[in-house]
mmCIF file with all atom_site columns, C-alpha atoms and ligand atoms in Angstrom:
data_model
loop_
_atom_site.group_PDB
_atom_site.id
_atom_site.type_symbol
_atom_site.label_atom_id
_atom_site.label_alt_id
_atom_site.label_comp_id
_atom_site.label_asym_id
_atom_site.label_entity_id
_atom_site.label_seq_id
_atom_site.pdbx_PDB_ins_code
_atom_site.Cartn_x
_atom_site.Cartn_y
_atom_site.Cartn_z
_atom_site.occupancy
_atom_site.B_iso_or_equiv
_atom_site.pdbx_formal_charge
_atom_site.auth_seq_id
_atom_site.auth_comp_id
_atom_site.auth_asym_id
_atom_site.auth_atom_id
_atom_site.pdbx_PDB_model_num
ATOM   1   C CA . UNK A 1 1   ? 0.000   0.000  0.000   1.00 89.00 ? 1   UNK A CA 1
ATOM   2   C CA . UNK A 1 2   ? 1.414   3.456  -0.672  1.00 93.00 ? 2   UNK A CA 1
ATOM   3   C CA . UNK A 1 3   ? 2.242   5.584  1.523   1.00 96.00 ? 3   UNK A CA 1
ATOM   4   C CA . UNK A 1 4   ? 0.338   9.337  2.537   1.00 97.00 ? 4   UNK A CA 1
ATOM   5   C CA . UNK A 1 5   ? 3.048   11.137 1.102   1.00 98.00 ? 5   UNK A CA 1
ATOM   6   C CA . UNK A 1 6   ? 3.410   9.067  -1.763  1.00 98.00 ? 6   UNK A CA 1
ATOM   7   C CA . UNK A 1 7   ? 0.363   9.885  -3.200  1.00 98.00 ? 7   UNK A CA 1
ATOM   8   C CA . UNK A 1 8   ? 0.499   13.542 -2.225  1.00 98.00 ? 8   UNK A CA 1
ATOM   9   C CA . UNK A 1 9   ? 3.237   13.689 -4.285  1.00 98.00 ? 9   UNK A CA 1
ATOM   10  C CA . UNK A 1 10  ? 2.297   11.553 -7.047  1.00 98.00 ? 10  UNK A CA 1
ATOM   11  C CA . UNK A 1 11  ? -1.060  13.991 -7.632  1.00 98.00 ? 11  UNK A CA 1
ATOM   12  C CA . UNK A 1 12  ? 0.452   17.321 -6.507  1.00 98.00 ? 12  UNK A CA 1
ATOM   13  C CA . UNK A 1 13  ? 3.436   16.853 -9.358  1.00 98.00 ? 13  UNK A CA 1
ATOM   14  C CA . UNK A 1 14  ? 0.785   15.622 -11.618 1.00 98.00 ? 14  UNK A CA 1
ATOM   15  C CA . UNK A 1 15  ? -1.395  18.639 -11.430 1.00 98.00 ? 15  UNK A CA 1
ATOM   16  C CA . UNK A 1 16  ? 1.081   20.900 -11.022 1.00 98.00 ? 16  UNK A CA 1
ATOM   17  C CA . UNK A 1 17  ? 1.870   20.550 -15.304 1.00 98.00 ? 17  UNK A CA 1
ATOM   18  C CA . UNK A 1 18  ? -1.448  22.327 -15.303 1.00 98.00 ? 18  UNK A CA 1
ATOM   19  C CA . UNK A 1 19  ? -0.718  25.914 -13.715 1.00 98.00 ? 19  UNK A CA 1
ATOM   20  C CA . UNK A 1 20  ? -1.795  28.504 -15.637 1.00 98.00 ? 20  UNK A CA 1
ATOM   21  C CA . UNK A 1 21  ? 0.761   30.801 -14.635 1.00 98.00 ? 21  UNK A CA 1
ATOM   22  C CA . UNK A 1 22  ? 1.655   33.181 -17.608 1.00 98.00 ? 22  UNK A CA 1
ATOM   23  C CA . UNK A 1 23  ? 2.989   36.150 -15.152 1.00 98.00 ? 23  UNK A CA 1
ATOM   24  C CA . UNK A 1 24  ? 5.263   34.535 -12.418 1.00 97.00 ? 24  UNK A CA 1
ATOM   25  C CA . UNK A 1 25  ? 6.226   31.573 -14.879 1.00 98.00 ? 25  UNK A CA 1
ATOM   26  C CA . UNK A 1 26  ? 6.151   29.131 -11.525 1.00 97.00 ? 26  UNK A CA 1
ATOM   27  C CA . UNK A 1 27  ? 3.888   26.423 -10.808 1.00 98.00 ? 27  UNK A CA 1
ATOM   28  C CA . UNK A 1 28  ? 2.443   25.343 -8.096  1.00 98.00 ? 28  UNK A CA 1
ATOM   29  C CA . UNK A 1 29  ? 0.824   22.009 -7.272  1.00 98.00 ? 29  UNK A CA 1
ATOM   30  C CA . UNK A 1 30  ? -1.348  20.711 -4.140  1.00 98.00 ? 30  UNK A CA 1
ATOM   31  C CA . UNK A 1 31  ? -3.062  17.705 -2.931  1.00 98.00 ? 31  UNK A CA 1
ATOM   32  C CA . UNK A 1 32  ? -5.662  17.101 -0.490  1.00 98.00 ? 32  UNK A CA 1
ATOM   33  C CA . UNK A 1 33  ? -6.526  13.846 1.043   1.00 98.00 ? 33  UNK A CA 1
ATOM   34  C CA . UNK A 1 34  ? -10.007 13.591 2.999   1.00 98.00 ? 34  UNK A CA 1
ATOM   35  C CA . UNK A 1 35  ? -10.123 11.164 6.048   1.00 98.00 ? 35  UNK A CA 1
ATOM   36  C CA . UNK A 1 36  ? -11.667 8.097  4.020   1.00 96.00 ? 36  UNK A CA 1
ATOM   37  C CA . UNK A 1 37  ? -9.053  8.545  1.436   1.00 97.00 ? 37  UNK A CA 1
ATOM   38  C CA . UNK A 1 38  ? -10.776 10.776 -1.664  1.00 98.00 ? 38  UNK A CA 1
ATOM   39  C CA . UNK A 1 39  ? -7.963  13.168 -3.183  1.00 98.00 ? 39  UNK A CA 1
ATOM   40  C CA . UNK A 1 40  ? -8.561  16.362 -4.681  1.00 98.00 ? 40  UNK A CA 1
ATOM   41  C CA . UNK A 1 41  ? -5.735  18.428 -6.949  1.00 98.00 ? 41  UNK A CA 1
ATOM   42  C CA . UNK A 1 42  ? -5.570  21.879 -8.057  1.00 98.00 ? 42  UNK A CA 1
ATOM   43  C CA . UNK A 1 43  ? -3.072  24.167 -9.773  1.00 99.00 ? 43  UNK A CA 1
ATOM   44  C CA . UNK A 1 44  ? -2.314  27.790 -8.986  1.00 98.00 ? 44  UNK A CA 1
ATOM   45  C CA . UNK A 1 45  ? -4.540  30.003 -11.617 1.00 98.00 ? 45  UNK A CA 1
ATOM   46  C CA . UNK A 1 46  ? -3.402  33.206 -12.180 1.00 98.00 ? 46  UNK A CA 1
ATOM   47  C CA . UNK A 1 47  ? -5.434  36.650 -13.573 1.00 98.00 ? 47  UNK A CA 1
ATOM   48  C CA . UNK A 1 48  ? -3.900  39.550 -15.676 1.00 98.00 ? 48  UNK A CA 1
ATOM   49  C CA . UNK A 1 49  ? -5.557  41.503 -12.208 1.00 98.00 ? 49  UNK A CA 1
ATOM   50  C CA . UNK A 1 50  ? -3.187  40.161 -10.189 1.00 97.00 ? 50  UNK A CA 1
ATOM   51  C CA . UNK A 1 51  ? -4.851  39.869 -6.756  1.00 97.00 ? 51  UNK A CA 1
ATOM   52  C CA . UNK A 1 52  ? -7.654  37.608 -8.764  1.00 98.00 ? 52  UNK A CA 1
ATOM   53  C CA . UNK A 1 53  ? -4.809  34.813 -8.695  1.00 98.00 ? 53  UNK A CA 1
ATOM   54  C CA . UNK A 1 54  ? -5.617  31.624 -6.797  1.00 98.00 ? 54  UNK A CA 1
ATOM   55  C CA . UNK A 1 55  ? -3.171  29.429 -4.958  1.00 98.00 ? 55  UNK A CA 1
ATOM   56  C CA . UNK A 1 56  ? -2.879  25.891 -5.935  1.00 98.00 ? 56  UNK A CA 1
ATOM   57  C CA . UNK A 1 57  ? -3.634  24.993 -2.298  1.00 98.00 ? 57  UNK A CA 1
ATOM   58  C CA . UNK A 1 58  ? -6.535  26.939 -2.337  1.00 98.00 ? 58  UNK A CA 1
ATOM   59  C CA . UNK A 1 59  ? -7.564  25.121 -5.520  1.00 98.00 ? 59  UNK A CA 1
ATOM   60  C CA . UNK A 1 60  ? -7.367  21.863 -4.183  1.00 98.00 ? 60  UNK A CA 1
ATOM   61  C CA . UNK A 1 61  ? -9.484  22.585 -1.013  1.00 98.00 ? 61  UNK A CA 1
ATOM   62  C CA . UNK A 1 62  ? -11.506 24.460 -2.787  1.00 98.00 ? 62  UNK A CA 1
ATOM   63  C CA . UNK A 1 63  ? -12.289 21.365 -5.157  1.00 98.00 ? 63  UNK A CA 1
ATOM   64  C CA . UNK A 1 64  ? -13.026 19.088 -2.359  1.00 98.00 ? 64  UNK A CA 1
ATOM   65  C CA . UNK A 1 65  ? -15.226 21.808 -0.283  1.00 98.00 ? 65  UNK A CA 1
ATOM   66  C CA . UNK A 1 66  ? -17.519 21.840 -3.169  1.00 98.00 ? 66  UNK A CA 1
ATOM   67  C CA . UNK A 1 67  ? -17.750 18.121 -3.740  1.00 98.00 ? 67  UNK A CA 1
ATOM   68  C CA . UNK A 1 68  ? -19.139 17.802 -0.210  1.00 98.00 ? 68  UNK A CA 1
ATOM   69  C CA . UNK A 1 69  ? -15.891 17.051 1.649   1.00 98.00 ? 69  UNK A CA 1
ATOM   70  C CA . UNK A 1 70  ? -15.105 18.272 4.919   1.00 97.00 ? 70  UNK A CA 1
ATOM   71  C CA . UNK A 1 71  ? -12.574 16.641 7.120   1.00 98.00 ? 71  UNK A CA 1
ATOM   72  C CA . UNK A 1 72  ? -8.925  16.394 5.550   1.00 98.00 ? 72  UNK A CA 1
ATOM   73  C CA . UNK A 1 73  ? -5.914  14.251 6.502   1.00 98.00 ? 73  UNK A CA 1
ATOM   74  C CA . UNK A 1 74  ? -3.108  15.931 4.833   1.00 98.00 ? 74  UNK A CA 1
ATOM   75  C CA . UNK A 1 75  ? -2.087  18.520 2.027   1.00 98.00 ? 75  UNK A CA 1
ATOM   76  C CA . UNK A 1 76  ? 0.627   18.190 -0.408  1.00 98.00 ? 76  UNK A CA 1
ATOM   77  C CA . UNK A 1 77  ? 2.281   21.063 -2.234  1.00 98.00 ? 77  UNK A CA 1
ATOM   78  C CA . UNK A 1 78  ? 5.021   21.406 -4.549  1.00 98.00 ? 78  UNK A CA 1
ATOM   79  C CA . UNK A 1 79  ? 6.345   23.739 -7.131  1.00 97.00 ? 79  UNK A CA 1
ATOM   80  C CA . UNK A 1 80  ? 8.846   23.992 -10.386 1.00 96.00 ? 80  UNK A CA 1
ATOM   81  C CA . UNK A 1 81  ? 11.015  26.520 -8.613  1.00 92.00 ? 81  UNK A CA 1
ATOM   82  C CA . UNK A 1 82  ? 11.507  26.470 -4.971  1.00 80.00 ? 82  UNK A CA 1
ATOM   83  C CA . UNK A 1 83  ? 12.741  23.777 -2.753  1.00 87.00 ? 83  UNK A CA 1
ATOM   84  C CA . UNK A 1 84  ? 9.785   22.880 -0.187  1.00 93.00 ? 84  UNK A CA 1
ATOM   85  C CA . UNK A 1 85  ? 7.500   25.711 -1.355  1.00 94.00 ? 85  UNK A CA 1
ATOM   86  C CA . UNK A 1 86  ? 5.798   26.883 2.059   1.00 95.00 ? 86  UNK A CA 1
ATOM   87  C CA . UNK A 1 87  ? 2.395   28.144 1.244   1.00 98.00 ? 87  UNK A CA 1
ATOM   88  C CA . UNK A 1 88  ? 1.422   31.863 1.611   1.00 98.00 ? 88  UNK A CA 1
ATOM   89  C CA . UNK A 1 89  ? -0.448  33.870 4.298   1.00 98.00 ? 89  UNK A CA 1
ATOM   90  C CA . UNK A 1 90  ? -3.526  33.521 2.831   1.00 98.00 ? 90  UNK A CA 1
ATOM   91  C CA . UNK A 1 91  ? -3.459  30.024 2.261   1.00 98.00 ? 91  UNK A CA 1
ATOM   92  C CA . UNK A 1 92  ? -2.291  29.147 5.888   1.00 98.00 ? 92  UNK A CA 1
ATOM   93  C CA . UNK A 1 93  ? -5.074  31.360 6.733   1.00 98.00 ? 93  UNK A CA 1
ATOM   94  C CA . UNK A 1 94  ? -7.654  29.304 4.402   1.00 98.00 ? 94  UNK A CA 1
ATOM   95  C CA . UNK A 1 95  ? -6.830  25.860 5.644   1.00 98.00 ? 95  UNK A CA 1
ATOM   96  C CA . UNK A 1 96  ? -6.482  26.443 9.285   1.00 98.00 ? 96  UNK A CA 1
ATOM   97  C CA . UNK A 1 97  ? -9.875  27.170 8.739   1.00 98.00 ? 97  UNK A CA 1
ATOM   98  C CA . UNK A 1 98  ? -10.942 24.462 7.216   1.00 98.00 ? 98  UNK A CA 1
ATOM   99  C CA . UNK A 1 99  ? -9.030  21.972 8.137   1.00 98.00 ? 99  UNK A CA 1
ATOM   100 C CA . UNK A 1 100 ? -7.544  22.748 11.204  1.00 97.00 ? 100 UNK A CA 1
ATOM   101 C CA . UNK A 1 101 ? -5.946  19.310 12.397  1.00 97.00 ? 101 UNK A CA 1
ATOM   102 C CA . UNK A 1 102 ? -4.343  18.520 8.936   1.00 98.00 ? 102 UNK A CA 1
ATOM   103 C CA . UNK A 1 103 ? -0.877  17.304 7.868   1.00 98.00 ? 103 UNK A CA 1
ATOM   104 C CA . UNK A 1 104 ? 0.698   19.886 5.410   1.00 98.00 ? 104 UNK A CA 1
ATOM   105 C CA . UNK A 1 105 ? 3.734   17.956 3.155   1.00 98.00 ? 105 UNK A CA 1
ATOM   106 C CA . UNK A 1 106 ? 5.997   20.581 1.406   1.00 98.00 ? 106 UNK A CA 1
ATOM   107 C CA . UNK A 1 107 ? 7.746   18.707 -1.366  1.00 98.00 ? 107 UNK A CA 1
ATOM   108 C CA . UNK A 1 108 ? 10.812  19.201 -3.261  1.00 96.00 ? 108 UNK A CA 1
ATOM   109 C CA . UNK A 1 109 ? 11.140  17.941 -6.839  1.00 91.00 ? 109 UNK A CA 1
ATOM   110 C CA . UNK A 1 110 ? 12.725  14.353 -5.867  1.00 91.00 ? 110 UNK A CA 1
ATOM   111 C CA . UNK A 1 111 ? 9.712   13.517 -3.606  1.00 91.00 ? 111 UNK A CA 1
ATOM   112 C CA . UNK A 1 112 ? 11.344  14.574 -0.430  1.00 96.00 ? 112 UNK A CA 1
ATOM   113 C CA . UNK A 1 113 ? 9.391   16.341 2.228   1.00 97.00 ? 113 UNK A CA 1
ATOM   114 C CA . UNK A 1 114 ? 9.115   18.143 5.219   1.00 98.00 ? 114 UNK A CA 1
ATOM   115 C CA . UNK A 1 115 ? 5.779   17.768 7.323   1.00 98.00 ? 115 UNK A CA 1
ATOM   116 C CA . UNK A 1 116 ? 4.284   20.433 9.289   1.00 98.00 ? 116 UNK A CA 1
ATOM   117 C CA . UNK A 1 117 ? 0.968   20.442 11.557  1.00 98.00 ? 117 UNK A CA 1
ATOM   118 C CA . UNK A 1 118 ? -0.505  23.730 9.830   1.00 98.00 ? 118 UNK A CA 1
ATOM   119 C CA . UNK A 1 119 ? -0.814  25.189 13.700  1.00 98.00 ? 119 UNK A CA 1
ATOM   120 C CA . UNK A 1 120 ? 2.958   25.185 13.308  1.00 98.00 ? 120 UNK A CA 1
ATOM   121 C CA . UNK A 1 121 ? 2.460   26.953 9.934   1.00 98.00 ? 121 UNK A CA 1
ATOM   122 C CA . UNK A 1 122 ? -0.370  29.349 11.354  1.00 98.00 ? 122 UNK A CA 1
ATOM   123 C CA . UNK A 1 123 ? 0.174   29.998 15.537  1.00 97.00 ? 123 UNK A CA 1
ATOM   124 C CA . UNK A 1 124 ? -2.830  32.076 16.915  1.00 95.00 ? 124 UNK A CA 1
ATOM   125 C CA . UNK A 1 125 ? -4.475  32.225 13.373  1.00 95.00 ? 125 UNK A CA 1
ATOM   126 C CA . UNK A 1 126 ? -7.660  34.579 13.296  1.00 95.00 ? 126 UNK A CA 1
ATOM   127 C CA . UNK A 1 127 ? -11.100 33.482 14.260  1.00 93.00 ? 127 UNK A CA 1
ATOM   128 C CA . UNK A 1 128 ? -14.358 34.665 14.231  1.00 94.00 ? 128 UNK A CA 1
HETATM 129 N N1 . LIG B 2 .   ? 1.348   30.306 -5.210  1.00 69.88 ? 201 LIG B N1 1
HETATM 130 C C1 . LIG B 2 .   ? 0.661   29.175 -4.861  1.00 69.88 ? 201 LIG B C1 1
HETATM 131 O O1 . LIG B 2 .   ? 0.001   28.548 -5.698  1.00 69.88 ? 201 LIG B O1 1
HETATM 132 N N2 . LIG B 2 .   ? 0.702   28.773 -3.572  1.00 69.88 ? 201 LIG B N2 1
HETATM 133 C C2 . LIG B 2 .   ? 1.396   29.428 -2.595  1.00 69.88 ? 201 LIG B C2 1
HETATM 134 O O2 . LIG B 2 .   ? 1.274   29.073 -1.423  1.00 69.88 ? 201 LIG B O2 1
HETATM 135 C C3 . LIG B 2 .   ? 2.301   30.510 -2.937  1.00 69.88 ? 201 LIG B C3 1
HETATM 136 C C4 . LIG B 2 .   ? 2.061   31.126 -4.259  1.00 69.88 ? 201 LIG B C4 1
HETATM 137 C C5 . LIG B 2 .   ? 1.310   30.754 -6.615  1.00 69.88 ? 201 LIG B C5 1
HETATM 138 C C6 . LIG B 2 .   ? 0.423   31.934 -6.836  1.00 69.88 ? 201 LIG B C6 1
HETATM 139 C C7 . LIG B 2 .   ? 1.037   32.559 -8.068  1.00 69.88 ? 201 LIG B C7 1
HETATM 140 O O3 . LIG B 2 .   ? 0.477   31.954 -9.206  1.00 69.88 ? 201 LIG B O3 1
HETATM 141 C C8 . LIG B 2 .   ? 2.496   32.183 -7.985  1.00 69.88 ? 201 LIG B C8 1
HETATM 142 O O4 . LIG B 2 .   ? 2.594   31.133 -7.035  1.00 69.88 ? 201 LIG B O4 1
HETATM 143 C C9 . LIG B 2 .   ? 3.416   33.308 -7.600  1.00 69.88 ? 201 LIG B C9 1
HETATM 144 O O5 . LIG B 2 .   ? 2.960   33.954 -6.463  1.00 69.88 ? 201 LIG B O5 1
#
């Protein structure tokens, strides 16, 4: 059986060909995986208005969200520039939210990864 990060990996890299990215040039990939095992992808999508760009992270959750998903295991993200991409404020801020107990992988290009608890990523986040 393959392992969590495995296929975090596997589907982040995967999806990650798909950035539509025509201003920064770098792609981003992320992959969630729900607690019975459904995995959701999404690329970063970026918008000639810059601030109407969304994160590949946010993607992904986004993705699941709508398909009726609500508790998540772990999310994987990876990108064709940086090693161990670490996702931005707003995305901390977006899955503390909504999944507040998950697993966050940052992966390099050979499949290596560093594993955070997204608390660690986002100490005394906001809340309403
Ligand atoms: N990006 C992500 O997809 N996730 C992050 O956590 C950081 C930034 C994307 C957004 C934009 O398309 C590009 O990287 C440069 O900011």
């Amino acid at each position: 059986m393959k392992k969590i990060y495995q296929i975090l990996f596997e589907h982040s890299s995967e999806v990650m060909k798909n950035a539509y990215s025509p201003y920064s040039k770098i792609k981003v990939g992320a992959a969630v995986i729900t607690k019975d095992g459904y995995i959701f992808a999404g690329c970063n999508v970026e918008n000639s208005s810059y601030g109407a760009t969304i994160c590949a992270e946010r993607a992904a959750i986004t993705k699941a969200i709508s398909e009726g998903f609500k508790e998540f295991k772990a999310i994987g993200i990876i990108s064709d520039r940086f090693k161990f991409i670490s996702p931005c404020g707003i995305c901390r801020q977006f899955i503390a939210e909504l999944a507040p107990n998950i697993d966050v992988y940052l992966f390099n290009s050979d499949g290596k990864f560093k594993r955070f608890k997204i608390k660690e990523l986002l100490p005394i986040g906001f809340r309403i």
